[in-house]
Amino acid sequence: MALQLYNTLTRTKQAFVPMDAANVRMYVCGPTVYDFAHIGNARPVIVFDVLFRLLRHVYGDNHVTYVRNITDVDDKINDRAARDFPALPLNEAIRRVTETTADQYHQDVAALGCLPPSIVPRATEHIDEMKQIIERLVAGGFAYVAEGHVLFSPSAQNAAGGVLPRYGALANRSLDEMIAGVRVDVAPYKQDATDFVLWKPSKEGEPGWPSPCGMASLGRPGWHIECSAMSWKHLGEVFDIHGGGIDLVFPHHENEVAQSTCAFGHSAMANVFMHNGFLQVEGKKMSKSDGNFVTINELLATDRFGGRAWSGQVLRLAMLRTHYRQPIDWTVASLQETAATLERLFDKAEGQTSGTVDPEVLAVLCDDLNLPGALARIHSVKDPAILAGTLSLLGFSMNRDDLKTSGPETSVDVGAVQALIDARIAARHGKDWAESDRIRDELLALGIQIMDSKDPVTGELKTEWEVKR
Ligand code: AMP
Ligand code: ZN
């Protein structure tokens, strides 16, 4: 099966050719663990889980290595640790924050049907590799030491030329534009405004490690160097696929590419870069002040979004209905529709849990993970076992019990139910029976049973409803 993937490096869809078909290697930037993951964070996890499953299907389960890191050193972590555990020494408090947050993260994404990656490295366990890369970069003239910092110089990368990629090639920006665009106060120790931190001194009481390049102070790594170090350690100097959300293209991935290619002298860090589009909630950027910020955990275990808890299987399907490169609008209405659709699909599979994969769905999926296309095609798969096999490839459990939620009792949003009932009555007046049935299914998915009757006097259509228990 010819797999095509859209590559941010070339801005085209290309045939995917792994460096070694016996060990296909993928790295995806993971979470910074200081708080519950939000539903936007779930998008790359689900999208790249589908790719992991597809690669395993094509190349064999034991021939794919998927690395997704944990960033456990960061200012946000330090702040959270000091706030939540003021009585503990900072390092102990940090350990508490990162361990509980990482555990919660793994539970959340498992509930979304995601396989554990092959390797889940932690940044703090790769400080030696980071220091080795930093020392190579300094020795190669790509980085310099200044006031306890080590800084990477994009200008030095571009001056070196040769096989190295141009700094800015991934993000499709020119270094001159970037220099012109820097308006903020530039730190005095930087030679150029675009130079970025590989290593910085730790303040009193902050976590710190002996610094590279013979510096006496304790220090800590910058964010970008972490991923260069962890991908090198577990996947080698060059690997096949690097993924993450679109917001990571610049500066994070551009800087990772700069560090890895300059340290190891290759033209690429990864041959294919893939980025998922952004998620917004009810038409707006997710933000705590707008009240539309929602965590995976809240969706799974509380009635905060749409008045009920949602099964991880429904959240997964809702995420896959939009093409991974498009923006996605996360809405209660779409979750309701998705819940009804998933019930129907599980019914059609008639309790089967495995089977072969429908070849047409597979072909559509191999076209740059065209999931909306694949899902459209899935609806016409008749054979229950093939339907089950195909849905399993996409990571659905095929266990009806998984559609139940473990959250609080459904609390009904009466206004929303009435609005749906009114819309259904309007559809029936207009003889739009398909729409009327769709709304009935949507209500059923919300646990609402409806009863139609005619008013004996006026002949007017009436609909009553009750909560199914
Ligand atoms: P962060 O912890 O912010 O570094 O994000 C972890 C991952 O989630 C990265 O791959 C981000 O690109 C991705 N991400 C964060 N916010 C969103 C969002 N609203 N929509 C889609 N992906 C996101
Ligand atoms: Zn990264």
Coordinates of C-alpha atoms and ligand atoms in Angstrom, one line a residue:
M1 CA 0.0 0.0 0.0
A2 CA 1.6 3.3 -1.1
L3 CA 1.6 5.7 1.8
Q4 CA 1.6 9.4 0.9
L5 CA 2.3 12.0 3.6
Y6 CA 2.2 15.8 3.5
N7 CA 5.6 17.1 4.4
T8 CA 5.9 20.6 5.9
L9 CA 9.5 20.7 4.7
T10 CA 8.5 20.5 1.0
R11 CA 4.9 21.7 1.3
T12 CA 3.8 18.8 -0.8
K13 CA 2.3 15.3 -0.4
Q14 CA 5.1 12.8 -1.1
A15 CA 5.4 9.0 -1.2
F16 CA 6.6 7.9 2.2
V17 CA 9.9 5.9 1.9
P18 CA 11.3 4.9 5.3
M19 CA 15.0 4.9 5.8
D20 CA 14.7 1.3 7.1
A21 CA 11.4 -0.5 6.6
A22 CA 12.4 -2.9 9.4
N23 CA 12.5 0.1 11.8
V24 CA 10.3 3.0 10.9
R25 CA 11.1 5.8 13.3
M26 CA 8.7 8.6 14.5
Y27 CA 9.1 11.4 17.1
V28 CA 6.3 13.5 18.4
C29 CA 6.8 16.4 20.8
G30 CA 5.0 15.6 24.0
P31 CA 3.5 17.6 26.9
T32 CA 5.2 19.9 29.4
V33 CA 3.8 18.4 32.6
Y34 CA 2.5 21.0 34.9
D35 CA -1.2 20.8 34.6
F36 CA -4.1 18.8 33.1
A37 CA -3.8 18.4 29.3
H38 CA -6.5 20.3 27.4
I39 CA -8.5 18.9 24.5
G40 CA -6.2 20.8 22.0
N41 CA -3.2 18.8 23.4
A42 CA -5.2 15.7 22.6
R43 CA -5.2 16.4 18.9
P44 CA -1.6 15.5 18.1
V45 CA -1.8 12.6 20.4
I46 CA -4.8 11.1 18.6
V47 CA -3.7 12.0 15.1
F48 CA -0.2 10.5 15.5
D49 CA -1.7 7.5 17.2
V50 CA -3.6 6.8 14.1
L51 CA -0.4 7.2 12.0
F52 CA 1.4 4.9 14.4
R53 CA -1.3 2.3 14.0
L54 CA -1.3 2.7 10.2
L55 CA 2.5 2.4 10.1
R56 CA 2.3 -0.8 12.2
H57 CA -0.3 -2.1 9.9
V58 CA 1.8 -1.4 6.8
Y59 CA 5.3 -2.3 8.1
G60 CA 4.5 -4.7 10.9
D61 CA 3.8 -4.2 14.6
N62 CA 7.4 -4.7 15.6
H63 CA 8.9 -2.5 12.9
V64 CA 7.8 0.9 14.1
T65 CA 9.5 2.9 16.9
Y66 CA 7.4 5.8 18.2
V67 CA 8.9 8.2 20.7
R68 CA 6.8 10.8 22.5
N69 CA 8.7 12.7 25.1
I70 CA 7.7 14.3 28.5
T71 CA 9.1 17.8 29.1
D72 CA 9.7 17.8 32.8
V73 CA 12.0 20.9 33.1
D74 CA 10.4 24.2 32.5
D75 CA 9.6 27.5 34.3
K76 CA 5.9 26.8 34.3
I77 CA 6.7 23.6 36.2
N78 CA 8.8 25.4 38.8
D79 CA 6.1 28.0 39.3
R80 CA 3.4 25.4 39.8
A81 CA 5.6 23.4 42.2
A82 CA 6.2 26.5 44.3
R83 CA 2.5 27.4 44.3
D84 CA 1.1 23.9 45.1
F85 CA 3.8 22.6 47.5
P86 CA 5.2 25.7 49.3
A87 CA 6.4 23.6 52.3
L88 CA 8.5 21.2 50.3
P89 CA 12.0 21.8 48.9
L90 CA 11.6 22.9 45.3
N91 CA 13.1 19.8 43.7
E92 CA 10.8 17.6 45.7
A93 CA 7.8 19.8 44.8
I94 CA 8.8 19.6 41.2
R95 CA 9.0 15.8 41.3
R96 CA 5.4 15.7 42.8
V97 CA 4.1 18.0 40.1
T98 CA 5.7 16.3 37.1
E99 CA 4.9 12.7 38.3
T100 CA 1.3 13.3 39.1
T101 CA 0.7 15.3 35.9
A102 CA 2.5 12.7 33.7
D103 CA 0.4 9.9 35.3
Q104 CA -2.8 11.9 34.7
Y105 CA -1.7 12.5 31.1
H106 CA -1.1 8.8 30.4
Q107 CA -4.5 7.9 31.9
D108 CA -6.3 10.6 29.8
V109 CA -4.7 9.6 26.5
A110 CA -5.3 5.9 27.2
A111 CA -9.0 6.7 27.7
L112 CA -8.9 8.3 24.2
G113 CA -7.8 4.9 22.8
C114 CA -4.2 5.8 22.2
L115 CA -1.5 3.1 22.3
P116 CA 1.4 3.9 24.5
P117 CA 4.4 5.0 22.3
S118 CA 7.3 2.6 22.1
I119 CA 9.4 4.9 24.3
V120 CA 8.4 7.8 26.5
P121 CA 11.7 9.6 27.4
R122 CA 11.9 12.4 30.0
A123 CA 14.0 15.4 29.4
T124 CA 15.6 15.3 32.8
E125 CA 17.0 11.9 32.0
H126 CA 18.8 13.1 28.9
I127 CA 20.8 16.0 30.3
D128 CA 24.1 14.3 29.2
E129 CA 23.0 13.9 25.6
M130 CA 21.9 17.6 25.6
K131 CA 25.3 18.6 26.9
Q132 CA 27.1 16.5 24.3
I133 CA 25.1 18.2 21.5
I134 CA 25.8 21.6 22.9
E135 CA 29.5 20.9 23.1
R136 CA 29.6 19.7 19.5
L137 CA 27.8 22.9 18.4
V138 CA 30.2 25.1 20.2
A139 CA 33.2 23.1 18.8
G140 CA 31.7 23.5 15.3
G141 CA 31.3 27.2 15.6
F142 CA 27.5 27.1 15.6
A143 CA 27.1 28.1 19.2
Y144 CA 28.9 30.3 21.8
V145 CA 29.2 30.8 25.5
A146 CA 28.1 34.1 27.1
E147 CA 27.5 35.0 30.7
G148 CA 26.6 31.4 31.8
H149 CA 24.5 30.9 28.7
V150 CA 25.2 28.9 25.6
L151 CA 23.5 30.4 22.5
F152 CA 22.9 29.0 19.0
S153 CA 23.6 31.2 16.1
P154 CA 21.3 30.8 13.1
S155 CA 23.6 33.2 11.1
A156 CA 26.5 30.7 11.7
Q157 CA 24.4 27.9 10.4
N158 CA 23.5 29.8 7.2
A159 CA 27.2 31.0 6.8
A160 CA 28.3 27.3 7.0
G161 CA 26.1 26.2 4.1
G162 CA 27.1 22.9 2.6
V163 CA 24.7 20.1 3.2
L164 CA 23.1 21.9 6.1
P165 CA 19.5 23.2 5.6
R166 CA 19.0 26.9 5.6
Y167 CA 17.8 28.3 8.9
G168 CA 14.2 29.2 8.3
A169 CA 13.6 26.6 5.5
L170 CA 11.1 24.6 7.6
A171 CA 9.1 27.6 8.6
N172 CA 9.5 29.2 5.1
R173 CA 10.9 32.4 6.6
S174 CA 14.1 34.2 5.8
L175 CA 16.6 35.0 8.5
D176 CA 16.8 38.7 7.4
E177 CA 13.0 39.0 7.8
M178 CA 13.3 37.5 11.2
I179 CA 16.1 39.8 12.3
A180 CA 14.0 42.8 11.0
G181 CA 11.0 41.5 12.9
V182 CA 12.6 41.4 16.3
R183 CA 11.2 44.3 18.3
V184 CA 11.6 43.0 21.8
D185 CA 14.5 44.0 24.1
V186 CA 17.3 41.7 23.1
A187 CA 19.3 40.1 25.9
P188 CA 22.7 41.8 26.1
Y189 CA 24.6 38.5 25.9
K190 CA 23.2 37.7 22.5
Q191 CA 25.4 38.5 19.5
D192 CA 22.4 38.5 17.2
A193 CA 18.7 39.1 18.0
T194 CA 17.8 35.7 16.5
D195 CA 20.2 33.6 18.6
F196 CA 18.4 31.2 20.9
V197 CA 19.3 29.6 24.2
L198 CA 20.7 26.1 24.4
W199 CA 21.6 26.3 28.0
K200 CA 21.1 28.9 30.7
P201 CA 22.2 29.4 34.3
S202 CA 19.8 28.3 37.1
K203 CA 18.7 30.8 39.7
E204 CA 19.2 30.1 43.4
G205 CA 16.8 27.3 44.4
E206 CA 15.9 26.3 40.9
P207 CA 16.8 22.8 39.5
G208 CA 20.3 22.8 38.0
W209 CA 22.9 20.5 36.5
P210 CA 26.6 20.9 36.0
S211 CA 27.0 23.0 32.9
P212 CA 28.6 22.1 29.6
C213 CA 31.7 23.8 28.1
G214 CA 33.5 24.0 31.4
M215 CA 31.2 26.6 33.0
A216 CA 31.3 26.5 36.7
S217 CA 27.7 27.5 37.3
L218 CA 24.8 25.2 37.6
G219 CA 22.4 25.5 34.7
R220 CA 19.5 24.0 32.8
P221 CA 18.6 23.3 29.2
G222 CA 16.6 25.4 26.8
W223 CA 13.4 23.7 25.5
H224 CA 14.5 23.0 21.9
I225 CA 17.6 21.1 22.8
E226 CA 15.6 18.6 24.8
C227 CA 13.9 17.2 21.7
S228 CA 17.2 17.1 19.7
A229 CA 18.7 15.0 22.5
M230 CA 15.9 12.6 23.1
S231 CA 15.3 11.9 19.4
W232 CA 19.0 11.4 18.8
K233 CA 19.3 9.0 21.8
H234 CA 16.3 6.9 20.8
L235 CA 16.0 7.3 17.0
G236 CA 19.5 8.3 15.8
E237 CA 20.9 11.3 14.0
V238 CA 18.3 11.2 11.2
F239 CA 14.9 9.6 11.4
D240 CA 11.7 9.3 9.4
I241 CA 8.9 11.4 10.8
H242 CA 8.7 14.3 13.2
G243 CA 5.3 15.5 14.3
G244 CA 3.5 18.0 16.5
G245 CA 1.0 20.8 16.4
I246 CA 1.3 23.6 13.8
D247 CA 2.3 26.0 16.5
L248 CA 5.5 24.1 16.9
V249 CA 6.8 24.7 13.4
F250 CA 8.5 28.0 14.5
P251 CA 10.5 28.4 16.5
H252 CA 10.5 24.9 18.2
H253 CA 11.0 22.6 15.2
E254 CA 13.1 25.1 13.2
N255 CA 15.5 25.2 16.2
E256 CA 15.5 21.5 16.7
V257 CA 16.4 21.0 13.0
A258 CA 19.1 23.7 13.4
Q259 CA 20.6 22.0 16.4
S260 CA 20.5 18.4 15.1
T261 CA 21.7 19.0 11.6
C262 CA 24.6 21.3 12.7
A263 CA 25.6 18.9 15.5
F264 CA 25.6 15.8 13.2
G265 CA 26.4 17.3 9.8
H266 CA 23.4 16.1 8.0
S267 CA 21.0 17.8 5.6
A268 CA 18.0 16.7 7.7
M269 CA 16.9 15.9 11.2
A270 CA 13.8 14.0 10.1
N271 CA 12.8 13.4 6.4
V272 CA 9.2 14.2 6.9
F273 CA 7.7 16.9 9.2
M274 CA 4.0 16.6 9.9
H275 CA 1.8 19.2 11.7
N276 CA -1.8 19.0 12.9
G277 CA -4.0 22.1 12.7
F278 CA -5.3 23.9 15.7
L279 CA -8.3 23.2 17.8
Q280 CA -10.7 25.9 19.0
V281 CA -13.8 25.5 21.2
E282 CA -17.2 26.7 20.1
G283 CA -15.7 28.9 17.5
K284 CA -13.1 30.6 19.7
K285 CA -9.5 30.2 20.7
M286 CA -9.5 28.2 24.0
S287 CA -8.8 30.4 26.9
K288 CA -9.5 30.3 30.6
S289 CA -10.8 33.8 30.7
D290 CA -13.4 33.1 28.0
G291 CA -14.6 30.1 30.0
N292 CA -14.2 27.7 27.0
F293 CA -11.0 26.0 28.2
V294 CA -11.7 22.3 28.6
T295 CA -9.4 19.5 29.7
I296 CA -9.5 15.9 28.5
N297 CA -10.3 14.9 32.1
E298 CA -13.3 17.3 32.3
L299 CA -14.7 15.8 29.1
L300 CA -14.3 12.3 30.4
A301 CA -15.3 12.7 34.0
T302 CA -17.5 15.7 34.5
D303 CA -20.6 17.4 33.0
R304 CA -18.8 20.6 32.3
F305 CA -19.0 20.4 28.5
G306 CA -22.5 19.8 27.2
G307 CA -24.1 18.8 30.5
R308 CA -22.7 15.2 30.5
A309 CA -19.5 13.2 30.5
W310 CA -18.3 11.8 27.2
S311 CA -16.7 8.4 26.4
G312 CA -13.1 8.6 25.2
Q313 CA -14.3 6.7 22.1
V314 CA -16.7 9.5 21.2
L315 CA -14.0 12.1 21.8
R316 CA -11.6 10.1 19.6
L317 CA -14.1 9.9 16.7
A318 CA -15.0 13.6 17.1
M319 CA -11.3 14.4 16.7
L320 CA -11.0 12.3 13.6
R321 CA -13.9 13.7 11.7
T322 CA -11.9 16.7 10.6
H323 CA -8.8 16.4 8.4
Y324 CA -5.7 16.6 10.7
R325 CA -4.3 19.5 8.8
Q326 CA -7.5 21.6 9.0
P327 CA -8.5 23.6 12.0
I328 CA -11.1 21.9 14.1
D329 CA -14.0 23.5 16.0
W330 CA -14.8 21.5 19.1
T331 CA -18.5 21.8 19.9
V332 CA -21.1 20.2 22.0
A333 CA -23.3 19.7 18.9
S334 CA -20.5 17.8 17.1
L335 CA -20.0 15.6 20.2
Q336 CA -23.7 14.8 20.3
E337 CA -23.7 13.9 16.6
T338 CA -20.6 11.8 17.0
A339 CA -22.0 9.9 19.9
A340 CA -25.0 8.9 17.8
T341 CA -22.8 8.0 14.8
L342 CA -20.5 5.8 17.0
E343 CA -23.5 3.9 18.5
R344 CA -24.8 3.2 15.0
L345 CA -21.4 2.0 13.8
F346 CA -20.9 -0.3 16.9
D347 CA -24.5 -1.6 16.3
K348 CA -23.6 -2.4 12.6
A349 CA -20.5 -4.3 13.7
E350 CA -22.9 -6.6 15.7
G351 CA -20.6 -7.3 18.5
Q352 CA -17.6 -8.3 16.3
T353 CA -14.3 -7.1 17.7
S354 CA -11.9 -7.9 14.9
G355 CA -11.7 -8.7 11.2
T356 CA -9.7 -7.6 8.1
V357 CA -9.4 -4.0 7.1
D358 CA -11.6 -2.7 4.2
P359 CA -9.1 -2.1 1.4
E360 CA -10.8 1.1 0.2
V361 CA -10.8 2.6 3.6
L362 CA -7.1 1.7 3.9
A363 CA -6.3 3.3 0.5
V364 CA -8.1 6.6 1.5
L365 CA -6.2 6.5 4.9
C366 CA -2.9 6.1 3.1
D367 CA -3.6 9.3 1.2
D368 CA -2.1 11.6 3.9
L369 CA -4.4 10.2 6.7
N370 CA -7.6 11.3 5.0
L371 CA -9.7 10.4 7.9
P372 CA -12.9 12.3 6.9
G373 CA -12.7 10.4 3.6
A374 CA -12.1 7.1 5.4
L375 CA -15.0 7.6 7.8
A376 CA -17.3 8.4 4.9
R377 CA -16.3 5.2 3.2
I378 CA -16.7 3.2 6.5
H379 CA -20.4 3.9 6.5
S380 CA -20.8 1.7 3.4
V381 CA -18.9 -1.3 4.8
K382 CA -21.6 -4.0 5.1
D383 CA -19.7 -6.9 6.6
P384 CA -19.7 -6.6 10.4
A385 CA -16.3 -8.3 10.8
I386 CA -14.7 -6.0 8.2
L387 CA -16.3 -3.0 9.8
A388 CA -14.9 -4.1 13.2
G389 CA -11.5 -4.7 11.8
T390 CA -11.4 -1.3 10.0
L391 CA -12.7 0.6 13.1
S392 CA -10.0 -1.3 15.2
L393 CA -7.3 -0.1 12.9
L394 CA -8.5 3.5 13.7
G395 CA -8.2 2.7 17.4
F396 CA -11.8 2.0 18.3
S397 CA -12.2 -0.6 21.0
M398 CA -15.4 -2.2 19.6
N399 CA -16.5 -2.7 23.2
R400 CA -20.0 -1.3 23.7
D401 CA -19.2 -0.8 27.4
D402 CA -16.6 1.7 26.4
L403 CA -19.4 4.0 25.1
K404 CA -20.8 4.3 28.6
T405 CA -19.3 7.1 30.6
S406 CA -18.0 6.9 34.1
G407 CA -18.8 10.5 34.8
P408 CA -21.6 11.9 36.9
E409 CA -25.2 11.2 36.2
T410 CA -26.4 13.0 33.1
S411 CA -27.7 16.4 34.0
V412 CA -30.0 17.5 31.3
D413 CA -29.8 20.9 29.7
V414 CA -33.5 21.4 29.3
G415 CA -33.2 24.5 27.0
A416 CA -31.0 22.5 24.6
V417 CA -33.4 19.6 24.6
Q418 CA -36.3 21.8 23.9
A419 CA -34.4 23.6 21.1
L420 CA -33.8 20.2 19.4
I421 CA -37.4 19.2 19.8
D422 CA -38.5 22.5 18.2
A423 CA -36.1 22.0 15.4
R424 CA -37.4 18.5 14.8
I425 CA -41.0 19.7 14.8
A426 CA -40.0 22.3 12.2
A427 CA -38.3 19.6 10.1
R428 CA -41.5 17.5 10.2
H429 CA -43.6 20.4 9.2
G430 CA -41.3 20.8 6.2
K431 CA -41.5 17.0 5.6
D432 CA -37.8 16.7 6.0
W433 CA -38.0 13.2 7.5
A434 CA -34.2 12.6 7.3
E435 CA -33.5 15.6 9.5
S436 CA -36.3 14.7 11.8
D437 CA -34.8 11.2 12.3
R438 CA -31.3 12.7 12.7
I439 CA -32.5 14.9 15.5
R440 CA -34.3 12.0 17.2
D441 CA -31.0 10.1 17.1
E442 CA -29.1 13.0 18.5
L443 CA -31.6 13.2 21.4
L444 CA -31.3 9.5 21.9
A445 CA -27.6 9.8 22.1
L446 CA -28.2 12.4 24.9
G447 CA -30.2 9.8 26.7
I448 CA -33.5 11.6 25.8
Q449 CA -36.5 9.4 24.7
I450 CA -39.2 11.2 22.8
M451 CA -42.9 10.3 22.3
D452 CA -44.9 11.9 19.5
S453 CA -48.7 12.4 19.7
K454 CA -51.4 14.6 18.2
D455 CA -53.4 17.0 20.3
P456 CA -56.9 15.4 20.2
V457 CA -58.6 18.7 19.8
T458 CA -56.4 20.8 17.5
G459 CA -54.6 18.0 15.7
E460 CA -51.3 19.7 16.4
L461 CA -48.2 17.5 16.6
K462 CA -46.9 17.3 20.2
T463 CA -43.6 15.8 21.4
E464 CA -43.0 14.8 25.0
W465 CA -39.7 13.6 26.3
E466 CA -38.1 11.8 29.2
V467 CA -34.6 10.9 30.3
K468 CA -33.9 7.2 29.6
R469 CA -32.4 5.4 32.6
Ligands
AMP1 P1 2.3 22.2 24.7 O1 2.1 21.4 26.0 O2 1.6 23.5 24.7 O3 3.7 22.3 24.2 O4 1.5 21.3 23.6 C1 1.6 20.0 23.4 C2 1.1 19.6 22.1 O5 -0.2 20.0 21.9 C3 1.9 20.3 20.9 O6 2.1 19.3 19.9 C4 1.0 21.4 20.5 O7 1.2 21.8 19.2 C5 -0.3 20.8 20.7 N1 -1.4 21.8 20.9 C6 -1.5 22.7 21.9 N2 -2.6 23.5 21.8 C7 -3.3 23.0 20.7 C8 -4.5 23.3 20.1 N3 -5.3 24.3 20.6 N4 -4.9 22.6 19.0 C9 -4.1 21.6 18.5 N5 -2.9 21.2 19.0 C10 -2.5 21.9 20.1
ZN2 ZN 10.0 19.0 20.4

